[in-house]
Coordinates of C-alpha atoms in Angstrom, one line a residue:
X287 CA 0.0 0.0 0.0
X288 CA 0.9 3.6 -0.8
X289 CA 2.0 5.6 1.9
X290 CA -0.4 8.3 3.2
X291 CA 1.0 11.9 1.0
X292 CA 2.1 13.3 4.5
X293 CA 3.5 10.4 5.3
X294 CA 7.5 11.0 7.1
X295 CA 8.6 8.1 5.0
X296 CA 7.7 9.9 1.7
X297 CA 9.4 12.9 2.7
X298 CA 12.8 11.1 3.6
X299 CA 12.9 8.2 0.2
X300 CA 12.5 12.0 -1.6
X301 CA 15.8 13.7 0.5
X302 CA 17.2 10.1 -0.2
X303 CA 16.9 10.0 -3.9
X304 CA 17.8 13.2 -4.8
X305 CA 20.8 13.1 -2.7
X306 CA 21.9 9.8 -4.4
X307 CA 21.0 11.1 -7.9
X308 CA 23.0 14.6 -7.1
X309 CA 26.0 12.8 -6.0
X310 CA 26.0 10.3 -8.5
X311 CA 24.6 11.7 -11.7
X312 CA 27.9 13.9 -12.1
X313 CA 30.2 10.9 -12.1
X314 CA 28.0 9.3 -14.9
X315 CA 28.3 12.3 -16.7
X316 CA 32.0 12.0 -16.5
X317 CA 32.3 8.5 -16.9
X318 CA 29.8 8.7 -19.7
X319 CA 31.9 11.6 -21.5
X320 CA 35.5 9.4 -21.0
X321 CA 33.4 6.9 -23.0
X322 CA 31.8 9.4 -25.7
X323 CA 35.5 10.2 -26.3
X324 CA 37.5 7.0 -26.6
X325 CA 34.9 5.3 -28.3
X326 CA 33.6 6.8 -30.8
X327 CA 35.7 6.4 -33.3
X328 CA 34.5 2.8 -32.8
X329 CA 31.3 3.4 -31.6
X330 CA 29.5 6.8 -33.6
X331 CA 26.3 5.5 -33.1
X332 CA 27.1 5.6 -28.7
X333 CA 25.3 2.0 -28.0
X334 CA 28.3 1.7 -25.7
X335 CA 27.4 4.9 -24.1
X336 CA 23.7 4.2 -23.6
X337 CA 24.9 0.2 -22.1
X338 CA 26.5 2.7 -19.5
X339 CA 23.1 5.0 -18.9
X340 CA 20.7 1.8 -19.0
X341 CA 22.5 0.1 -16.6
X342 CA 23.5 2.7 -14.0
X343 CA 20.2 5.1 -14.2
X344 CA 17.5 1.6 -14.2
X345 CA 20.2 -0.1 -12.0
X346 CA 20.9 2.3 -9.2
X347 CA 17.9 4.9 -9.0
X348 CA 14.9 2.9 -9.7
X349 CA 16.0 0.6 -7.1
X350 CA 16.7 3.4 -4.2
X351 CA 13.9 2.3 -2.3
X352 CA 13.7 -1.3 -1.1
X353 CA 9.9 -1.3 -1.5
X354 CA 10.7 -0.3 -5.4
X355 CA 9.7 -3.7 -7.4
X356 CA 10.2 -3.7 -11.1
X357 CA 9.8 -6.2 -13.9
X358 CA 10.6 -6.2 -17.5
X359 CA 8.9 -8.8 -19.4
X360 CA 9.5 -9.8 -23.2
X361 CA 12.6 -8.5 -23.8
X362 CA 13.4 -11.5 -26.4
X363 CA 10.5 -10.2 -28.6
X364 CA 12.9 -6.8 -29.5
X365 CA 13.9 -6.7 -33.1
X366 CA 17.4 -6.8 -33.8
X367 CA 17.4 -3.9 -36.4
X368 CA 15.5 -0.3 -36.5
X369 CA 11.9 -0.2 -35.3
X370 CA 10.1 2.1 -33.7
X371 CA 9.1 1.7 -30.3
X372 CA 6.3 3.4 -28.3
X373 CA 5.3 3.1 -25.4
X374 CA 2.7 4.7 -22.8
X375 CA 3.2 8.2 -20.5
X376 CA 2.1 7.5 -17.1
X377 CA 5.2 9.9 -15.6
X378 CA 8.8 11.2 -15.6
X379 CA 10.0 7.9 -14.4
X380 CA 8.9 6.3 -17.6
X381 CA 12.2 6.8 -19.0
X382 CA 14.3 5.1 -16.1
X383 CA 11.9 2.0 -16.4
X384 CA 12.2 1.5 -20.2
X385 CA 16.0 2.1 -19.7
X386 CA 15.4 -1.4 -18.1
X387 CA 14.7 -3.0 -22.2
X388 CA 18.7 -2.5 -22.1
X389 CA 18.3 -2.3 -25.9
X390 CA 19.9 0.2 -28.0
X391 CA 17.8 2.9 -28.9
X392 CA 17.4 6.9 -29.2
X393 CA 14.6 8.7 -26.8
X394 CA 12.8 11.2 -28.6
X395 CA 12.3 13.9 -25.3
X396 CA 10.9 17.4 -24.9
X397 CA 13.5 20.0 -26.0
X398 CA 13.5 21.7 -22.5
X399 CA 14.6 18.8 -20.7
X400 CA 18.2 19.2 -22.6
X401 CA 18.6 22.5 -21.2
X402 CA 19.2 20.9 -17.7
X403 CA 22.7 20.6 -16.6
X404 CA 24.4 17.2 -16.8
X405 CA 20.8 15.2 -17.4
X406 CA 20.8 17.7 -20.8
X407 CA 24.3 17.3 -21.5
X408 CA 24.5 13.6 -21.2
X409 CA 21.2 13.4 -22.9
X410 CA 22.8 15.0 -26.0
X411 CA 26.0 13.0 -25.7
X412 CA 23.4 9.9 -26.6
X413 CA 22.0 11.5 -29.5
X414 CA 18.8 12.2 -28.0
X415 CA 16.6 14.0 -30.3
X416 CA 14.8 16.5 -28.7
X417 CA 11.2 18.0 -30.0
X418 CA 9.5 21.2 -29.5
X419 CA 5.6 20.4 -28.1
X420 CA 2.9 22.5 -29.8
X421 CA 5.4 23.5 -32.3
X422 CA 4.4 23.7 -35.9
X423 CA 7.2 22.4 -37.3
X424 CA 7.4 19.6 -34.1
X425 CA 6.4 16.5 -36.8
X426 CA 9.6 17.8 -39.0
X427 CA 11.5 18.1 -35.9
X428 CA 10.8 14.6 -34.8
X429 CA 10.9 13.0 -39.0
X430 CA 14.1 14.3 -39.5
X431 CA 16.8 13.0 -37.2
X432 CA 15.1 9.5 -36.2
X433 CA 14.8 8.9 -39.9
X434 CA 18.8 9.6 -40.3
X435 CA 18.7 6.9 -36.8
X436 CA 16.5 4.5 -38.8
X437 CA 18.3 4.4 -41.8
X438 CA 22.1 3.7 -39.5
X439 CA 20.2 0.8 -37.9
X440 CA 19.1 2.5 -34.5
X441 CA 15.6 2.1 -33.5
X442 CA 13.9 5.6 -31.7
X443 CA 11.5 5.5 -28.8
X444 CA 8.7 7.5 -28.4
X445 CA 6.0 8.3 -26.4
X446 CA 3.1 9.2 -29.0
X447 CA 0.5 10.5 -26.4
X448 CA 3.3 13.6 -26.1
X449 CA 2.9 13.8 -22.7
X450 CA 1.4 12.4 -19.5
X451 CA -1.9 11.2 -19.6
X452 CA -3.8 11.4 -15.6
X453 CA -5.6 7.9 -16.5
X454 CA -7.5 6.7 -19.7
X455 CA -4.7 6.8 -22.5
X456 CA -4.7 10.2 -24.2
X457 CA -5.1 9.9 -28.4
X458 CA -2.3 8.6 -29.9
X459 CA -0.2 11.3 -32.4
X460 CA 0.8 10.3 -35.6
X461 CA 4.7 11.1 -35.8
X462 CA 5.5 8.0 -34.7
X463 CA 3.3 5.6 -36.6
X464 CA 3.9 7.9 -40.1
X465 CA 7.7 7.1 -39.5
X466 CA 7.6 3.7 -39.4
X467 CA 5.3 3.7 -42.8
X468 CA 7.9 5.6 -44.0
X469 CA 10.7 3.7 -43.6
X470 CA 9.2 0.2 -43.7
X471 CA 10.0 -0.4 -40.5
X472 CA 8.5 -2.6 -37.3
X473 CA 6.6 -0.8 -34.6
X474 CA 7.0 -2.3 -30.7
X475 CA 4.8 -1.5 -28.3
X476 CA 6.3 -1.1 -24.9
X477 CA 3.7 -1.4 -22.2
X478 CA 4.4 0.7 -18.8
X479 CA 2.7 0.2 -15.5
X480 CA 3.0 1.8 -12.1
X481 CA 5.5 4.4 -12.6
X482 CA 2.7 7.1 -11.4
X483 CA 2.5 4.8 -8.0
X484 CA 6.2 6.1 -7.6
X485 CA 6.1 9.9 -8.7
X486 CA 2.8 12.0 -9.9
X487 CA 3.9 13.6 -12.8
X488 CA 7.2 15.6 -12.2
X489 CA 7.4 14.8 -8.2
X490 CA 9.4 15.7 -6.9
X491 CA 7.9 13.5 -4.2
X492 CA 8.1 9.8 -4.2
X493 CA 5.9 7.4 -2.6
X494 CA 8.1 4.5 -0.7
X495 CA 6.1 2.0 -2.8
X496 CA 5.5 1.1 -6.1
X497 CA 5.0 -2.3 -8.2
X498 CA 6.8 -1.1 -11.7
X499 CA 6.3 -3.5 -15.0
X500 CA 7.1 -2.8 -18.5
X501 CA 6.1 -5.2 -21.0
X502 CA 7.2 -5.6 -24.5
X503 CA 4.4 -6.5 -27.0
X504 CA 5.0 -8.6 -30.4
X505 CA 5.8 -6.2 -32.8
X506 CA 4.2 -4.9 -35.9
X507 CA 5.8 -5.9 -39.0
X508 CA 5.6 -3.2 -41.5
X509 CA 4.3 -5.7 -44.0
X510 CA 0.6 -5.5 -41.8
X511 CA 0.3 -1.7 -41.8
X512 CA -2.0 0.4 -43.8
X513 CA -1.3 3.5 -45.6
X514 CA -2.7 5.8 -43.4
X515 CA -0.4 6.3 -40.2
X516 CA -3.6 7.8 -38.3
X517 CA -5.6 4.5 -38.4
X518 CA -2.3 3.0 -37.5
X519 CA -1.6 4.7 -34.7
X520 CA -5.5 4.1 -33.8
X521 CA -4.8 0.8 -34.2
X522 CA -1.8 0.5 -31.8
X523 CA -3.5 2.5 -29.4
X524 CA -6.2 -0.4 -29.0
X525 CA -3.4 -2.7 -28.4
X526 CA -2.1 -0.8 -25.1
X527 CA -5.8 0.2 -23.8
X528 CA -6.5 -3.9 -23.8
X529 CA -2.8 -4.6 -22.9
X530 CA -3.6 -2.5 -19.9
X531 CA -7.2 -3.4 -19.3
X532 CA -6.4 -7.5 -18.8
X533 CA -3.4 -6.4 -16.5
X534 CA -5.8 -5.0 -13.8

């Protein structure tokens, strides 16, 4: 059971966790900028650099609190090549549990999050792409560089919703789903659970328990899509709201 919001325990797992994460989220960013620089001549595309991120962010913060439980289910059903993955938007932790897929991949994240010392800086290190919401050139912004991804190999995630939904799944956008037509290539869904038992929205409290599961679905082969990347992205949408539904 959740603890009560005024709870003392609340209050110190917060202090706890964002002690942790400012002590230890500047020695990733060095670590993580030692690696950038020896191996890219080796590694340009940084999976060796996101193996690092993965590991320590899903590894060491989402596990701060003993009553923390997470499981990642289905990770033998990732392609091997570039997809597109999507998953739901339940809250900012979303990102540290599908770090837990340990797959190589590159977030697609709101622009102002890169503006935030060393998360920012190490996010464009990975090659993050960042997007502009409510911007009218935001589906240009978000075709361009995952396309250039797509066509090294690297599959993108994205969350198509855009942002957090408070419950019932918000409508899926289409920048996502019209990529993948484009470039003939399979869409995963990533199902994520629980994350808004830890934090609501952007915290910055945290509630001393939460059960946290992310779930890979089979993916979509491009050879059963449509032409129209709205019905597509309809149709994936279904997928999560009954994924979801016969998880309750």
């Amino acid at each position: 059971m959740v603890s009560p919001p005024g709870s003392a325990m609340k209050y110190v797992l917060t202090a706890w966790f964002w002690l942790v994460f400012l002590l230890t989220a500047p020695v990733l960013f060095t670590l993580g900028l030692v690696l950038f620089l020896v191996a890219y001549p080796v590694d340009p595309d940084r999976r060796w650099l996101h193996s690092l991120v993965c590991r320590w962010c899903h590894g060491l913060w989402l596990h701060l609190s003993p009553g923390w439980r997470t499981r990642v289910e289905g990770r033998e059903l990732l392609p091997r090549g570039p997809c597109v993955l999507v998953a739901n938007h339940q809250s900012a932790m979303d990102i540290l549990a599908a770090m837990g897929l340990f797959h190589p991949y590159k977030f697609v994240a709101k622009a102002s999050l890169f503006s935030i010392p060393i998360v920012g800086w190490m996010m464009s290190l990975l090659g993050y792409v960042p997007i502009k919401r409510g911007s009218s050139s935001s589906l240009l912004q978000l075709l361009e560089p995952c396309r250039s991804w797509l066509r090294r190999g690297m599959p993108v995630f994205i969350f198509p919703e855009g942002t957090y939904s408070q419950g019932e799944l918000l409508r899926f956008k289409r920048g996502a789903f019209q990529l993948a037509l484009e470039e003939h290539v399979p869409v995963v869904p990533i199902v994520i659970e629980g994350t808004r038992q830890l934090l609501d929205g952007d915290g910055p409290l945290m509630n001393p328990r939460a059960s946290i599961r992310v779930r890979v679905l089979p993916p979509l082969p491009p050879e059963s899509f449509g032409p129209d990347s709205v019905v597509l992205s309809d149709q994936v949408r279904e997928l999560f709201v009954d994924a979801l539904a016969t998880s309750r």
